[in-house]
Amino acid sequence: MKVAVIGGTGYGGVELIRLLAHHPYAQLTSVVSHSQSGKALAEVYPHLHGIMEQTLDAFDVQQLAQDHDLVFLAAPSGVSKDILPQLVEQGVRCIDLSGDFRLKDPRLYPEWYNHDPAQETYLQEAVYGLSEIYREDIAQAKFIANPGCYPTATLLGLIPLLKEGWIDPHTLIIDAKSGVSGAGRKQSLGTHFSETNENLKVYKLGAHQHIPEIEQILSSVGQKEVKITFSTHLVPMTRGIMCTMYTQLQEAKATQDIIDLYHSFYEGHAFVRIRPEGVWPATKEVYGSNYCDIGFANDQRTGRLIIVAVIDNVVKGAAGQAIQNMNIMNAWDETAGLNVLPVYP
Amino acid sequence: MKVAVIGGTGYGGVELIRLLAHHPYAQLTSVVSHSQSGKALAEVYPHLHGIMEQTLDAFDVQQLAQDHDLVFLAAPSGVSKDILPQLVEQGVRCIDLSGDFRLKDPRLYPEWYNHDPAQETYLQEAVYGLSEIYREDIAQAKFIANPGCYPTATLLGLIPLLKEGWIDPHTLIIDAKSGVSGAGRKQSLGTHFSETNENLKVYKLGAHQHIPEIEQILSSVGQKEVKITFSTHLVPMTRGIMCTMYTQLQEAKATQDIIDLYHSFYEGHAFVRIRPEGVWPATKEVYGSNYCDIGFANDQRTGRLIIVAVIDNVVKGAAGQAIQNMNIMNAWDETAGLNVLPVYP
Amino acid sequence: MKVAVIGGTGYGGVELIRLLAHHPYAQLTSVVSHSQSGKALAEVYPHLHGIMEQTLDAFDVQQLAQDHDLVFLAAPSGVSKDILPQLVEQGVRCIDLSGDFRLKDPRLYPEWYNHDPAQETYLQEAVYGLSEIYREDIAQAKFIANPGCYPTATLLGLIPLLKEGWIDPHTLIIDAKSGVSGAGRKQSLGTHFSETNENLKVYKLGAHQHIPEIEQILSSVGQKEVKITFSTHLVPMTRGIMCTMYTQLQEAKATQDIIDLYHSFYEGHAFVRIRPEGVWPATKEVYGSNYCDIGFANDQRTGRLIIVAVIDNVVKGAAGQAIQNMNIMNAWDETAGLNVLPVYP
Amino acid sequence: MKVAVIGGTGYGGVELIRLLAHHPYAQLTSVVSHSQSGKALAEVYPHLHGIMEQTLDAFDVQQLAQDHDLVFLAAPSGVSKDILPQLVEQGVRCIDLSGDFRLKDPRLYPEWYNHDPAQETYLQEAVYGLSEIYREDIAQAKFIANPGCYPTATLLGLIPLLKEGWIDPHTLIIDAKSGVSGAGRKQSLGTHFSETNENLKVYKLGAHQHIPEIEQILSSVGQKEVKITFSTHLVPMTRGIMCTMYTQLQEAKATQDIIDLYHSFYEGHAFVRIRPEGVWPATKEVYGSNYCDIGFANDQRTGRLIIVAVIDNVVKGAAGQAIQNMNIMNAWDETAGLNVLPVYP
């Protein structure tokens, strides 16, 4: 099956290239870049020198539609909303890594994304690609709104408890931390090495655009409106997200019961790993891989439960989950092309 | 005035040496090391080559008492409790950087520190050296229990609001992050470079020994028993602590009112800096200095307030605050020897 | 084909595990650890949780010989020399990642390794596993002395020029830099995070045990005795080696001629990539992969040529090259199990 | 004495601000920024919040000349050449941190700096501010060309041997490594965190603009034309430069004799520290301080000497040496304002 990547020069795009390179069923036949079309890919990313000899293609809907069965859009937010419908109308299945199709309520876009929403029919039709939760819908989808990096870790960490009704949905506080690659390849003072190294920063406190995305899914899963407190930190490392999540248990639970709940909930899902009691995951334990690892601490002194979830933001938080969704859409083995071990150390 | 440092080969000790080197009123005349006495200090710490030519002294109470007016104890927890009383009995004022004299209730030591408590009379007599809060007591003290690194950032960030009664003391959640120097110079797998670099880890969730220290002070300030949820993270950087703190406001407040409260509370305290609305401090902004910087985010959607406090764990979280306390004890300018700017970048 | 790894808890061992996990022809059926046998592998390396469920085996020659066709030895130097002969005598092919069989002259071991040499017949029989250079010998070998990390980058960078006679073999200066994983998982002050981060160190100047290894091969290739100046630096990163090499050209050459020479020399060798003129490789461009990338700068003002070679020390400098050698020994595709792209960013 | 800093928003400028803040004799009364005049300094550099309340001034020669005795120029190369003469003509002494006045031969500017030279009379009159070597000239100077970061470490490391005639000036190879702050605050892909972290890069091989600066001084000191091979590396750390230098000894020397030579040469120079035999300096050992530390390795197998010199590029390589020069120009204690210890860890 032939696939293309639009926006191949960002970090999400280049990770798609890495993971697709040896996919058993999909073949990457075009990498599109608006800003650098015509250039050799290996000039933009020298680590591909001698491996990927192709040049970057310009964006051409007809060509893309004609030659490909599926297109990954790794373009910036605000761009996908105009491009994806053109491709879908040509009958090409799409997986969009931006936020443009994740929110059902169009009014949220001006508020949280600072741009206009996509056409409302597309917003409604979009399937949210959180693979472990929406597998059936994904299998039938024409196009996928691939989840954000923070929402992936947050939602996989909270949904089993919320669904089971063990936690109070009004007490959700998520302290999220990310490596710097989450900010992309675009340069800014905030991601300049000398300003970022040996530094820990907070940003967009209570104002991150992933908040409505998380709330939409939690409200749907919990069947009542959920509001969260969500803060984001920039950690001096390249890859990795950790969400430390705090919530009040409805009633006291043994940690092992919680662990058992998660084991049972994620049975048959190869990419979610639950840590035993007293052990918590570290971001490096999923480095370069598609795993989401989860651990728990039961703070019996306060009745609160702490849930720790980690992912590699570029893989499970972007390109890896996108490929997982492609696998599901095609009824392939969900782990095809993704069964690489974490790189350690 | 002549001072000595016991435990000069740990990171707290060597930072005392750095800051005392040019103190206008105190002269460091002995650096004591149990394990490495007789060695040249510059052999243990080559950055002192050519600057500090002295050798490390053995521990000798008589000598220390005879030659010094004040002694800093930067020995590990469990060691100070036996050493400090000997010095105090000889009439030497002491500032202890370990946790051995911070808790009033002796029963907490076996539980949280896994060792016996110090003599109870000493626990009672100890003055908790959080300089901005207990300035008057410190001025009169015979010996000081210098606060822990996490408690310093947490308490300076929470006390004004708690004292004013603006926040619900039952809703305190502290998500704390530290650079690796907080773990000291002792080697372990957890602080091995290849395991720590490009990695973000949680540890001692809900079980850190700084929890009872924070609760003791908050309960005293808030005049009711306070229990906190407290989690600790290891960030791949050497210096810096950030505490991101979540709490429910008793009633809605404008962020500016909160900022004004803090400005007024910390008036005349040179080392606490309050950020304007919409700006939050980063750890690098206090690097190498004695500042504690605080910022706020008012999450009006949930009625929660987020407080961000940062310090350099080795300075305000250890050696710097110890010197600040020495200054107060001697009625010197509180900033003497400490008015260095943060090192940036 | 069944293979085993001895010393699976070091970084070389765990990288073998990662790369073997999806090898098309070899199956890893035993991981041996002297110090931690009986423990679950995932307890020692939590990133393998849920992926590798096996426990660490004790060392048992009979068992290893009976059940395996080939054994990788990732044990420390000084241990392999006693173990490998036992296995080889049982007819098991071995690939040794330590330095114990790399040097032909037994007198060099007390001097450079500070331990006794292996049996001399084994030193003589050992095939040096620099895959690109000794492919034919490797294909016939009973056991392989897998090259050191620094020698791999140095030799691949220098051999074409030396063989061609274009450089003066008396002018070789190699300034080598390594990430910290090269020092292994054993803790020491020198690899303690707070001492290593934001720090650049030199060590073993002119005294590194890889010097005689490099000189032995260069002398053999150059057909005269070669002595090098070799210095080693510890760079605050986990993976990666860069060797910046200086040498006098015998006569002026165009850079393109040199590049052409390398292209021709390494034709058919998938893992050596030559950069075009004016472009030099960075260590991140080979991160997690088996590539050795080489670039050149022609310093016409001085008649010197600068050669820059980079590898991932854990892959091409250890586990990856070991697997490459296994592939050659079995007449499999040389890239089997190794055709992963560099992880970037 | 009143001083001003032009270009206060770059890293050289902000380090001048840090070091001048507590200088005993000089008072910083104006910080000039072309691009951000009118803004609060603390808005551009939040670590100065509450410490430096001033706003950034526009460039105004008359004002600067009227109110200040000495001006530091930390503007980019190509800007100083036009500004400095205006100030000098008004009788203001200047210390220029750019390369604009370092080279005597105007023809070198188009070639190495890619811009026109300053007026030739200014090039001739400029005093090169390598404090330890040109102390007498500096004391008399109207304006100073402050040395580059790489030249400072290189020249302090080589000059004693070259002057003494112990090394062959035709064999000088300098392998230089720098932290990323040397590239300044201007953003680029090359200093973007995700491209720089966990990466080691070479750049400008044989083409760095510091080459003619080093050669000019070495030729002058060695009294014959010296050409060097010089390569530059970008190390994933913020501060620090290490130059590893290779040279052929004219005849064999004991390492201790070399060390004695340096001790004697730098006697009375507080900021140069010579390591004992078998010990080499690391960059962190000078972090935040004005020291230049030097160590030696005598490679007797090849007759080569390896010299290792480290500095903090922002201090001794820029702002610190500029202040040292100001001290010399005013006949103050050379260490005034600079006697801070390295920050460790």
Short mmCIF file of C-alpha atoms in Angstrom, two decimals, chain B:
data_model
loop_
_atom_site.label_atom_id
_atom_site.label_comp_id
_atom_site.label_asym_id
_atom_site.label_seq_id
_atom_site.Cartn_x
_atom_site.Cartn_y
_atom_site.Cartn_z
CA MET B 1 34.12 35.79 62.95
CA LYS B 2 35.50 32.31 62.49
CA VAL B 3 33.29 29.55 61.17
CA ALA B 4 33.74 25.88 60.30
CA VAL B 5 31.97 23.52 57.92
CA ILE B 6 31.45 19.88 58.87
CA GLY B 7 30.82 17.59 55.91
CA GLY B 8 32.63 19.80 53.48
CA THR B 9 32.87 17.20 50.74
CA GLY B 10 29.18 16.98 49.99
CA TYR B 11 27.47 19.42 47.65
CA GLY B 12 25.94 21.42 50.51
CA GLY B 13 29.36 21.72 52.10
CA VAL B 14 31.19 22.78 48.98
CA GLU B 15 28.54 25.39 48.22
CA LEU B 16 29.02 26.81 51.73
CA ILE B 17 32.71 27.06 50.88
CA ARG B 18 31.93 28.92 47.64
CA LEU B 19 29.61 31.41 49.30
CA LEU B 20 31.71 31.93 52.42
CA ALA B 21 34.85 32.57 50.36
CA HIS B 22 34.06 36.25 50.08
CA HIS B 23 31.72 36.81 52.99
CA PRO B 24 32.47 40.22 54.45
CA TYR B 25 32.22 39.23 58.12
CA ALA B 26 32.72 35.47 58.41
CA GLN B 27 35.94 33.62 57.79
CA LEU B 28 35.99 29.93 57.03
CA THR B 29 38.87 28.48 58.99
CA SER B 30 38.16 24.76 59.04
CA VAL B 31 36.55 22.26 56.70
CA VAL B 32 35.90 18.94 58.40
CA SER B 33 35.42 15.62 56.62
CA HIS B 34 34.97 12.35 58.42
CA SER B 35 35.79 10.19 55.43
CA GLN B 36 38.56 12.18 53.79
CA SER B 37 40.35 14.07 56.55
CA GLY B 38 43.99 14.75 55.80
CA LYS B 39 43.38 15.07 52.08
CA ALA B 40 43.76 18.38 50.32
CA LEU B 41 40.39 19.98 49.69
CA ALA B 42 41.47 20.74 46.11
CA GLU B 43 42.12 17.06 45.50
CA VAL B 44 38.52 16.26 46.36
CA TYR B 45 37.24 19.32 44.48
CA PRO B 46 39.66 20.33 41.73
CA HIS B 47 37.72 23.51 40.98
CA LEU B 48 39.21 24.83 44.23
CA HIS B 49 42.77 24.17 43.03
CA GLY B 50 44.90 27.19 43.75
CA ILE B 51 42.11 28.94 45.64
CA MET B 52 41.62 26.89 48.80
CA GLU B 53 44.91 25.34 49.78
CA GLN B 54 43.80 23.82 53.07
CA THR B 55 43.50 20.15 53.95
CA LEU B 56 40.38 18.55 55.34
CA ASP B 57 40.32 18.41 59.12
CA ALA B 58 39.20 15.49 61.25
CA PHE B 59 36.20 15.98 63.54
CA ASP B 60 37.35 17.23 66.95
CA VAL B 61 34.73 18.88 69.17
CA GLN B 62 37.21 20.64 71.42
CA GLN B 63 39.14 22.12 68.56
CA LEU B 64 36.01 23.21 66.76
CA ALA B 65 34.55 24.76 69.89
CA GLN B 66 37.74 26.51 70.81
CA ASP B 67 38.46 28.08 67.45
CA HIS B 68 35.05 28.85 66.03
CA ASP B 69 32.05 30.98 66.81
CA LEU B 70 29.68 29.12 64.57
CA VAL B 71 29.66 25.76 62.85
CA PHE B 72 27.74 24.67 59.76
CA LEU B 73 26.83 20.99 59.78
CA ALA B 74 26.45 19.61 56.26
CA ALA B 75 26.73 16.00 57.38
CA PRO B 76 24.20 13.36 56.29
CA SER B 77 20.95 12.89 58.15
CA GLY B 78 21.43 10.63 61.17
CA VAL B 79 24.92 11.95 61.84
CA SER B 80 24.13 15.51 62.85
CA LYS B 81 21.82 14.43 65.62
CA ASP B 82 24.79 13.10 67.57
CA ILE B 83 27.31 15.77 66.67
CA LEU B 84 25.35 18.98 67.05
CA PRO B 85 24.54 18.57 70.77
CA GLN B 86 28.23 18.16 71.54
CA LEU B 87 29.00 21.45 69.86
CA VAL B 88 26.06 23.32 71.33
CA GLU B 89 27.04 22.14 74.81
CA GLN B 90 30.42 23.75 74.22
CA GLY B 91 28.66 27.01 73.50
CA VAL B 92 29.14 26.99 69.75
CA ARG B 93 26.24 28.18 67.67
CA CYS B 94 25.30 25.71 64.95
CA ILE B 95 23.38 25.66 61.70
CA ASP B 96 22.43 22.13 60.69
CA LEU B 97 21.62 21.44 57.05
CA SER B 98 20.30 17.92 57.65
CA GLY B 99 16.78 16.93 58.63
CA ASP B 100 17.78 15.78 62.11
CA PHE B 101 16.33 18.71 64.03
CA ARG B 102 13.52 19.86 61.77
CA LEU B 103 10.65 17.78 63.14
CA LYS B 104 9.22 18.45 66.57
CA ASP B 105 7.55 15.07 66.97
CA PRO B 106 10.24 12.42 67.58
CA ARG B 107 7.96 9.62 66.44
CA LEU B 108 8.20 10.88 62.87
CA TYR B 109 11.89 10.03 62.58
CA PRO B 110 11.66 6.23 62.53
CA GLU B 111 8.74 6.51 60.12
CA TRP B 112 10.09 9.02 57.62
CA TYR B 113 13.85 8.99 58.16
CA ASN B 114 14.33 5.40 59.15
CA HIS B 115 16.58 6.32 62.08
CA ASP B 116 16.21 7.34 65.71
CA PRO B 117 15.35 10.93 66.55
CA ALA B 118 17.73 13.37 68.16
CA GLN B 119 17.28 14.04 71.86
CA GLU B 120 13.85 15.46 72.39
CA THR B 121 15.00 18.60 74.20
CA TYR B 122 17.05 19.43 71.14
CA LEU B 123 14.12 18.82 68.82
CA GLN B 124 12.07 21.22 70.92
CA GLU B 125 14.74 23.87 71.15
CA ALA B 126 15.65 23.83 67.46
CA VAL B 127 14.63 26.92 65.51
CA TYR B 128 13.42 26.22 62.01
CA GLY B 129 15.52 28.37 59.75
CA LEU B 130 13.08 29.47 57.09
CA SER B 131 14.59 32.92 57.08
CA GLU B 132 11.70 34.99 55.74
CA ILE B 133 9.18 33.47 58.14
CA TYR B 134 11.10 32.98 61.37
CA ARG B 135 13.52 35.87 61.28
CA GLU B 136 12.94 36.89 64.91
CA ASP B 137 13.35 33.39 66.32
CA ILE B 138 16.46 32.83 64.20
CA ALA B 139 18.00 36.04 65.55
CA GLN B 140 17.83 34.58 69.06
CA ALA B 141 18.66 30.96 68.27
CA LYS B 142 21.50 28.89 69.66
CA PHE B 143 21.15 26.49 66.77
CA ILE B 144 19.17 26.27 63.59
CA ALA B 145 17.50 23.43 61.75
CA ASN B 146 18.01 24.67 58.22
CA PRO B 147 14.99 23.81 56.04
CA GLY B 148 14.99 21.16 53.35
CA CYS B 149 15.16 22.20 49.71
CA TYR B 150 11.62 21.18 48.76
CA PRO B 151 10.09 22.66 51.96
CA THR B 152 11.78 26.00 51.30
CA ALA B 153 10.17 26.45 47.90
CA THR B 154 6.85 24.96 49.00
CA LEU B 155 6.48 26.96 52.19
CA LEU B 156 7.53 30.31 50.75
CA GLY B 157 5.02 29.70 47.99
CA LEU B 158 2.09 28.72 50.20
CA ILE B 159 2.38 30.53 53.53
CA PRO B 160 1.02 33.97 52.56
CA LEU B 161 -2.16 32.48 51.08
CA LEU B 162 -2.60 30.03 53.90
CA LYS B 163 -2.06 32.65 56.58
CA GLU B 164 -4.53 34.95 54.89
CA GLY B 165 -7.05 32.13 54.74
CA TRP B 166 -7.60 32.48 51.00
CA ILE B 167 -7.05 28.82 50.20
CA ASP B 168 -8.58 25.59 51.43
CA PRO B 169 -5.85 23.80 53.39
CA HIS B 170 -7.33 20.42 52.57
CA THR B 171 -6.69 20.83 48.85
CA LEU B 172 -2.93 21.23 48.74
CA ILE B 173 -1.18 19.24 46.06
CA ILE B 174 2.49 19.88 45.41
CA ASP B 175 4.13 18.54 42.30
CA ALA B 176 7.84 19.03 43.00
CA LYS B 177 10.70 18.69 40.54
CA SER B 178 14.39 18.75 41.34
CA GLY B 179 17.73 18.76 39.60
CA VAL B 180 20.01 15.86 40.36
CA SER B 181 22.40 17.65 42.73
CA GLY B 182 19.68 17.30 45.36
CA ALA B 183 20.64 13.64 45.59
CA GLY B 184 24.14 14.57 46.71
CA ARG B 185 27.53 13.36 45.61
CA LYS B 186 27.02 9.74 46.64
CA GLN B 187 26.84 7.57 43.54
CA SER B 188 23.88 5.39 42.74
CA LEU B 189 22.26 3.90 39.67
CA GLY B 190 19.55 6.53 39.97
CA THR B 191 22.04 9.35 39.53
CA HIS B 192 24.30 7.63 37.01
CA PHE B 193 24.58 9.92 33.98
CA SER B 194 23.43 7.46 31.33
CA GLU B 195 20.33 6.57 33.37
CA THR B 196 19.43 10.16 34.22
CA ASN B 197 20.21 12.16 31.11
CA GLU B 198 17.32 12.38 28.61
CA ASN B 199 15.11 10.92 31.32
CA LEU B 200 12.41 12.19 33.68
CA LYS B 201 11.68 10.08 36.72
CA VAL B 202 9.35 10.12 39.72
CA TYR B 203 10.48 8.78 43.05
CA LYS B 204 9.24 8.36 46.64
CA LEU B 205 5.69 9.28 45.58
CA GLY B 206 3.78 10.25 48.70
CA ALA B 207 6.66 9.02 50.83
CA HIS B 208 9.31 11.75 50.78
CA GLN B 209 10.75 12.70 54.19
CA HIS B 210 10.07 16.37 53.46
CA ILE B 211 6.31 15.76 53.76
CA PRO B 212 6.10 15.88 57.58
CA GLU B 213 8.41 18.91 57.58
CA ILE B 214 6.10 20.82 55.27
CA GLU B 215 2.97 19.69 57.11
CA GLN B 216 4.39 20.70 60.47
CA ILE B 217 4.97 24.27 59.35
CA LEU B 218 1.77 24.59 57.34
CA SER B 219 -0.25 23.25 60.29
CA SER B 220 1.42 25.73 62.57
CA VAL B 221 0.90 28.65 60.20
CA GLY B 222 -2.65 27.62 59.25
CA GLN B 223 -3.53 26.81 62.84
CA LYS B 224 -5.16 23.53 61.90
CA GLU B 225 -3.82 20.16 60.85
CA VAL B 226 -2.78 20.22 57.20
CA LYS B 227 -2.10 17.13 55.11
CA ILE B 228 -0.58 17.50 51.68
CA THR B 229 -0.16 15.34 48.61
CA PHE B 230 3.44 15.66 47.56
CA SER B 231 5.28 14.08 44.66
CA THR B 232 8.91 14.36 43.64
CA HIS B 233 10.50 14.21 40.19
CA LEU B 234 14.10 13.98 39.09
CA VAL B 235 14.82 16.34 36.17
CA PRO B 236 17.90 15.92 33.95
CA MET B 237 19.67 19.05 35.12
CA THR B 238 22.12 19.68 37.93
CA ARG B 239 20.58 22.54 39.92
CA GLY B 240 17.11 23.87 40.48
CA ILE B 241 13.82 23.06 42.15
CA MET B 242 10.38 23.92 40.90
CA CYS B 243 7.26 23.31 42.96
CA THR B 244 4.02 23.53 41.01
CA MET B 245 1.32 23.80 43.64
CA TYR B 246 -2.41 23.36 43.26
CA THR B 247 -5.05 24.54 45.68
CA GLN B 248 -8.69 25.54 45.76
CA LEU B 249 -9.36 29.21 46.43
CA GLN B 250 -11.88 29.79 49.24
CA GLU B 251 -13.46 32.36 46.97
CA ALA B 252 -12.55 33.79 43.60
CA LYS B 253 -9.73 36.32 43.66
CA ALA B 254 -8.17 38.47 41.01
CA THR B 255 -4.62 37.36 40.26
CA GLN B 256 -3.41 40.86 40.91
CA ASP B 257 -4.85 40.75 44.43
CA ILE B 258 -2.85 37.61 45.09
CA ILE B 259 0.28 39.22 43.70
CA ASP B 260 -0.31 42.26 45.88
CA LEU B 261 -0.70 40.04 48.93
CA TYR B 262 2.67 38.44 48.25
CA HIS B 263 4.39 41.75 47.56
CA SER B 264 3.14 43.01 50.85
CA PHE B 265 3.93 39.82 52.75
CA TYR B 266 7.50 39.69 51.49
CA GLU B 267 8.23 43.38 51.67
CA GLY B 268 11.70 43.90 53.02
CA HIS B 269 12.74 40.38 52.11
CA ALA B 270 15.32 40.75 49.37
CA PHE B 271 15.39 37.14 48.29
CA VAL B 272 11.75 36.58 47.42
CA ARG B 273 10.72 37.89 44.01
CA ILE B 274 7.13 37.91 42.79
CA ARG B 275 6.46 37.69 39.06
CA PRO B 276 3.79 39.85 37.39
CA GLU B 277 0.57 38.32 36.09
CA GLY B 278 1.03 35.90 33.22
CA VAL B 279 4.74 35.44 33.86
CA TRP B 280 6.17 32.46 35.72
CA PRO B 281 9.66 31.86 36.96
CA ALA B 282 12.04 29.26 35.48
CA THR B 283 14.71 27.52 37.54
CA LYS B 284 17.54 29.01 35.53
CA GLU B 285 16.43 32.46 36.59
CA VAL B 286 17.69 31.74 40.12
CA TYR B 287 20.70 29.59 39.17
CA GLY B 288 23.55 29.95 41.63
CA SER B 289 21.67 32.58 43.65
CA ASN B 290 19.68 32.77 46.88
CA TYR B 291 16.41 33.91 45.31
CA CYS B 292 13.05 32.23 45.58
CA ASP B 293 10.85 33.33 42.68
CA ILE B 294 7.09 32.91 42.71
CA GLY B 295 4.38 33.22 40.06
CA PHE B 296 0.66 32.49 39.86
CA ALA B 297 -1.95 31.14 37.47
CA ASN B 298 -5.57 31.57 38.34
CA ASP B 299 -7.45 28.68 36.77
CA GLN B 300 -10.85 30.34 36.79
CA ARG B 301 -12.49 27.44 34.98
CA THR B 302 -11.98 25.25 38.05
CA GLY B 303 -11.57 27.75 40.85
CA ARG B 304 -8.07 26.48 41.46
CA LEU B 305 -4.96 28.54 41.93
CA ILE B 306 -1.61 27.33 40.63
CA ILE B 307 1.46 28.64 42.43
CA VAL B 308 4.90 28.13 40.93
CA ALA B 309 7.96 28.58 43.14
CA VAL B 310 11.56 28.03 42.11
CA ILE B 311 14.85 28.04 43.96
CA ASP B 312 18.40 26.84 43.43
CA ASN B 313 18.31 23.78 45.66
CA VAL B 314 21.97 24.12 46.63
CA VAL B 315 21.70 27.83 47.50
CA LYS B 316 18.32 28.93 48.89
CA GLY B 317 17.56 25.24 49.43
CA ALA B 318 20.71 24.64 51.48
CA ALA B 319 23.94 26.62 51.77
CA GLY B 320 22.61 30.06 50.86
CA GLN B 321 19.79 29.99 53.35
CA ALA B 322 22.22 28.70 55.98
CA ILE B 323 24.38 31.77 55.44
CA GLN B 324 21.30 33.98 55.43
CA ASN B 325 20.50 32.51 58.83
CA MET B 326 24.02 33.14 60.08
CA ASN B 327 23.62 36.75 58.99
CA ILE B 328 20.38 37.05 60.93
CA MET B 329 21.86 35.40 64.02
CA ASN B 330 24.63 37.97 63.99
CA ALA B 331 22.45 40.96 63.17
CA TRP B 332 24.40 41.50 59.98
CA ASP B 333 22.84 42.62 56.74
CA GLU B 334 20.76 39.61 55.73
CA THR B 335 22.22 39.63 52.23
CA ALA B 336 25.87 39.72 53.27
CA GLY B 337 27.87 37.35 51.07
CA LEU B 338 24.73 36.42 49.17
CA ASN B 339 24.16 39.32 46.85
CA VAL B 340 25.36 37.50 43.75
CA LEU B 341 23.24 37.58 40.64
CA PRO B 342 21.91 34.40 39.07
CA VAL B 343 24.29 32.90 36.52
CA TYR B 344 22.59 33.26 33.14
CA PRO B 345 22.72 31.58 30.73
#
